Each structure stands twice: as structure tokens, then as C-alpha cells.
Coordinates of N, CA and C in Angstrom, one line a residue:
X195 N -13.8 -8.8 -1.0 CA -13.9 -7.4 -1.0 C -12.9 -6.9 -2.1
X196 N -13.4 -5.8 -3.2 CA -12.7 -5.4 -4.2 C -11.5 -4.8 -4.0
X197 N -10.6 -5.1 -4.3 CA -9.4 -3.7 -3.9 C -8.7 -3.1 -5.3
X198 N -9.8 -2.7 -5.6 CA -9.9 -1.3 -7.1 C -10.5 -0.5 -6.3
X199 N -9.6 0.9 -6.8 CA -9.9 2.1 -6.4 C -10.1 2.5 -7.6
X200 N -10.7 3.8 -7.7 CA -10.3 4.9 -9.1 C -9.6 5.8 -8.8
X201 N -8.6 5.7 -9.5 CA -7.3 6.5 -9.7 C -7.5 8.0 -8.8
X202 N -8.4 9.0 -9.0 CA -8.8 10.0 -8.5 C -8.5 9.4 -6.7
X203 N -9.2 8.3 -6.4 CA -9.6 8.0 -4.7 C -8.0 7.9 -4.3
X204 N -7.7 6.6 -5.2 CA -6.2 6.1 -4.6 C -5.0 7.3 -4.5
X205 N -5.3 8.1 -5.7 CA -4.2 9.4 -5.4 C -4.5 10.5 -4.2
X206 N -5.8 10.6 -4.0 CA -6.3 11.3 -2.8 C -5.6 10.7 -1.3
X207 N -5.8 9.2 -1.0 CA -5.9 8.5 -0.5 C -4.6 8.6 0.1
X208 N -3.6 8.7 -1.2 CA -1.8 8.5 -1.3 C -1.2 9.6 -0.6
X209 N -2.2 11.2 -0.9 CA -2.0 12.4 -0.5 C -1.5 12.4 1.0
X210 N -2.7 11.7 1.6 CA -3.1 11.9 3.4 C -2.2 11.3 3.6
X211 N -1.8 9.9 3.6 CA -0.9 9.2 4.4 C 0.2 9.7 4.6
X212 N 1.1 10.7 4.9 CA 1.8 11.4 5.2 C 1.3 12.0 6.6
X213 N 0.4 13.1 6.3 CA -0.3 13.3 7.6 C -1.1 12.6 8.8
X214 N -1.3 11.7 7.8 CA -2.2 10.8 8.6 C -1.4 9.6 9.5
X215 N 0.0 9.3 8.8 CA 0.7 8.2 9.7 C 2.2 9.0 9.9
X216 N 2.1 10.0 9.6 CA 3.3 10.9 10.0 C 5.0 9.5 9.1
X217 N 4.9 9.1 8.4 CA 5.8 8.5 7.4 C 5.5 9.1 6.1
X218 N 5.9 9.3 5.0 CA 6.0 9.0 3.5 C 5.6 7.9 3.3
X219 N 5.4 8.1 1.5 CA 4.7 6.5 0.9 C 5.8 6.4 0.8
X220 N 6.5 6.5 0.2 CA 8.2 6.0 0.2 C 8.5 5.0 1.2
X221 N 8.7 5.4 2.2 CA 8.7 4.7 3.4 C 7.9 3.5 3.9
X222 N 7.0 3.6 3.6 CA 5.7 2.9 3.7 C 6.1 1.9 2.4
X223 N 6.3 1.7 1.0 CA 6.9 1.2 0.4 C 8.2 0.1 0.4
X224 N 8.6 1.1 1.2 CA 10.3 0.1 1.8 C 9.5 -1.0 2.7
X225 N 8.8 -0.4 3.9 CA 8.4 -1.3 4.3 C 7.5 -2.3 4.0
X226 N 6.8 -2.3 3.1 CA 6.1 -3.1 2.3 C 7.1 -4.5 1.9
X227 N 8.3 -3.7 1.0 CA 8.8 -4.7 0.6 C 9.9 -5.9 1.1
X228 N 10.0 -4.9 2.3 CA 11.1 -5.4 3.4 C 10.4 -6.5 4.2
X229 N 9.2 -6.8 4.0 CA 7.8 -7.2 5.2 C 7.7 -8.9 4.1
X230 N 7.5 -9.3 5.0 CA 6.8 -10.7 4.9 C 6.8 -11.0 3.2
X231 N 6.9 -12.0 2.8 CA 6.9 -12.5 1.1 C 5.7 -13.2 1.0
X232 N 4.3 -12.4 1.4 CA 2.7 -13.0 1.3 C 2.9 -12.5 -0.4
X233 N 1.3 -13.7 -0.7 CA 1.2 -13.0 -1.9 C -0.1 -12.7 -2.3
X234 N -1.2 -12.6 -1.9 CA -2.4 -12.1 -1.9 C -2.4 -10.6 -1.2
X235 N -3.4 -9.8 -2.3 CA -3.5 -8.5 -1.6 C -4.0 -8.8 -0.5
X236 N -5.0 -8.9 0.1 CA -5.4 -9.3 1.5 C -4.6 -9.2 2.9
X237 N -3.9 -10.1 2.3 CA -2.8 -10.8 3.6 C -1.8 -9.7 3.6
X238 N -1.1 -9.0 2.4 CA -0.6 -7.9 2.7 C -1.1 -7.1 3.6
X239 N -2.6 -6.9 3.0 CA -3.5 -5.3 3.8 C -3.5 -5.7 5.1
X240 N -3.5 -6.7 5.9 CA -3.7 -7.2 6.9 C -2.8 -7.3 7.8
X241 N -1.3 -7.8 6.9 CA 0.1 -7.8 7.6 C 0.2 -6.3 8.0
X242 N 0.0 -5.7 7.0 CA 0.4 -3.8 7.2 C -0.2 -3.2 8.5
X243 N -1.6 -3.7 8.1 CA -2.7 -3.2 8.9 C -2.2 -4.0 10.7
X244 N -2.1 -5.1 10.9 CA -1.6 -5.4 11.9 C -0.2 -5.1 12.6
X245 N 0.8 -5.1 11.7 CA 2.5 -5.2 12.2 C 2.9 -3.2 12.7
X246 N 1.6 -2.8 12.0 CA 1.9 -1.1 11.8 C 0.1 -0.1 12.4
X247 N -0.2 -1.0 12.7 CA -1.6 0.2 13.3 C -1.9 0.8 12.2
X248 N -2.4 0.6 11.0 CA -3.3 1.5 10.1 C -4.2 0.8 9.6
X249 N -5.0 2.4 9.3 CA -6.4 2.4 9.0 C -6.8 1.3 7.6
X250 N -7.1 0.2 7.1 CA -7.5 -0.5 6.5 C -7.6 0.4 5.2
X251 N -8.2 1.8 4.8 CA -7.8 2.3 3.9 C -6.5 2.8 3.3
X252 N -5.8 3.0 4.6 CA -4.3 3.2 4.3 C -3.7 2.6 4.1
X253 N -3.7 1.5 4.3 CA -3.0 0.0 3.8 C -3.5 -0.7 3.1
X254 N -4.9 -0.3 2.4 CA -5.0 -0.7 1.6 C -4.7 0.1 0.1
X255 N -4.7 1.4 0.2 CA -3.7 2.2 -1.0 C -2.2 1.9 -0.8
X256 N -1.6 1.9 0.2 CA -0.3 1.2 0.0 C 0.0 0.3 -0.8
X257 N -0.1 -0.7 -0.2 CA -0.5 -2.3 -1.1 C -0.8 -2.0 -2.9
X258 N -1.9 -1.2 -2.6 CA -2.3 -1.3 -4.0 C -1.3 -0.3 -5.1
X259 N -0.7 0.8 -4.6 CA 0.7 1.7 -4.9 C 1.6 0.5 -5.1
X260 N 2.1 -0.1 -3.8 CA 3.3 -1.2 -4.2 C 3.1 -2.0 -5.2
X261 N 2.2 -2.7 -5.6 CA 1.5 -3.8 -6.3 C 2.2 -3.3 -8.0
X262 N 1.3 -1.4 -7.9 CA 1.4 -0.9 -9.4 C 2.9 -0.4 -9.8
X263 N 3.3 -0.4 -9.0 CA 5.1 -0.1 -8.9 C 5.5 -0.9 -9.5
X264 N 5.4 -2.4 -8.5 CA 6.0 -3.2 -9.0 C 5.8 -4.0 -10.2
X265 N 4.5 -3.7 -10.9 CA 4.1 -4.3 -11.8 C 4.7 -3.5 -13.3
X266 N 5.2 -2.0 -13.1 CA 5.6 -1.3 -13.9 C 7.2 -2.0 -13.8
X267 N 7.8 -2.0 -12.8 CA 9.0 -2.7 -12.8 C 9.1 -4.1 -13.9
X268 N 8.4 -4.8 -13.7 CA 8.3 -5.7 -14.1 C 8.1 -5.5 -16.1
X269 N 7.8 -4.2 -16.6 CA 7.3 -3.9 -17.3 C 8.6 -3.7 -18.3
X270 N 9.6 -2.6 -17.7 CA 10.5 -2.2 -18.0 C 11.7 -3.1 -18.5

């Protein structure tokens, strides 16, 4: 399964999760990085999705947010 969004979905996507899991992506972020050292998107969306009860879309824009973070990091 693909885990490309278009930019328009994934920022939509990024909007809700606030409302939707009553945390910040910020937060959701920390936890991302604080969580398990997998390295496949997958096993991330899966860890998330299991260790934290969310919706497969939400954890899968997480993931894919942390991923582009960190790849800008990496950049700098």
C-alpha cells in the first residue's frame, strides 16, 4: 500500500488530528520519536496505530509528517 499523499490531503489530514485525537501533531511527533527505533513506514503506522488507538489515516499522516521533518533535518 502506497503511503504518498498529496500535499493538499496530508495538510488536511494534519488539520483534524487535533480534534480528532484531542493531542497536537507536535505531540504526536515527540511521540513518534520517543517510540520504538522501526524502520519501515509500515511498522511505524502500525506501532502508532496499535500502542495509541488511531485511525490508520492518522497515523499514517503522522509518520509521513515525522518522516518529512526529519528528512529536512537531515537536509540542513
Amino acid at each position: 500500500m502506497s503511503h504518498v499523499f498529496s500535499e493538499e490531503t496530508h495538510r488536511n489530514m494534519l488539520s483534524r488530528i487535533p480534534q480528532c485525537t484531542g493531542r497536537e501533531v507536535a505531540d504526536w511527533l515527540r511521540t513518534v520519536e520517543e517510540g520504538p527505533s522501526l524502520v519501515r513506514f509500515e511498522e511505524k503506522v502500525s506501532w502508532l496505530r496499535g500502542e495509541h488507538d488511531l485511525a490508520y489515516g492518522h497515523a499514517k499522516a503522522i509518520i509521513h509528517e515525522y518522516d518529512l521533518r526529519r528528512a529536512a533535518r537531515k537536509l540542513l
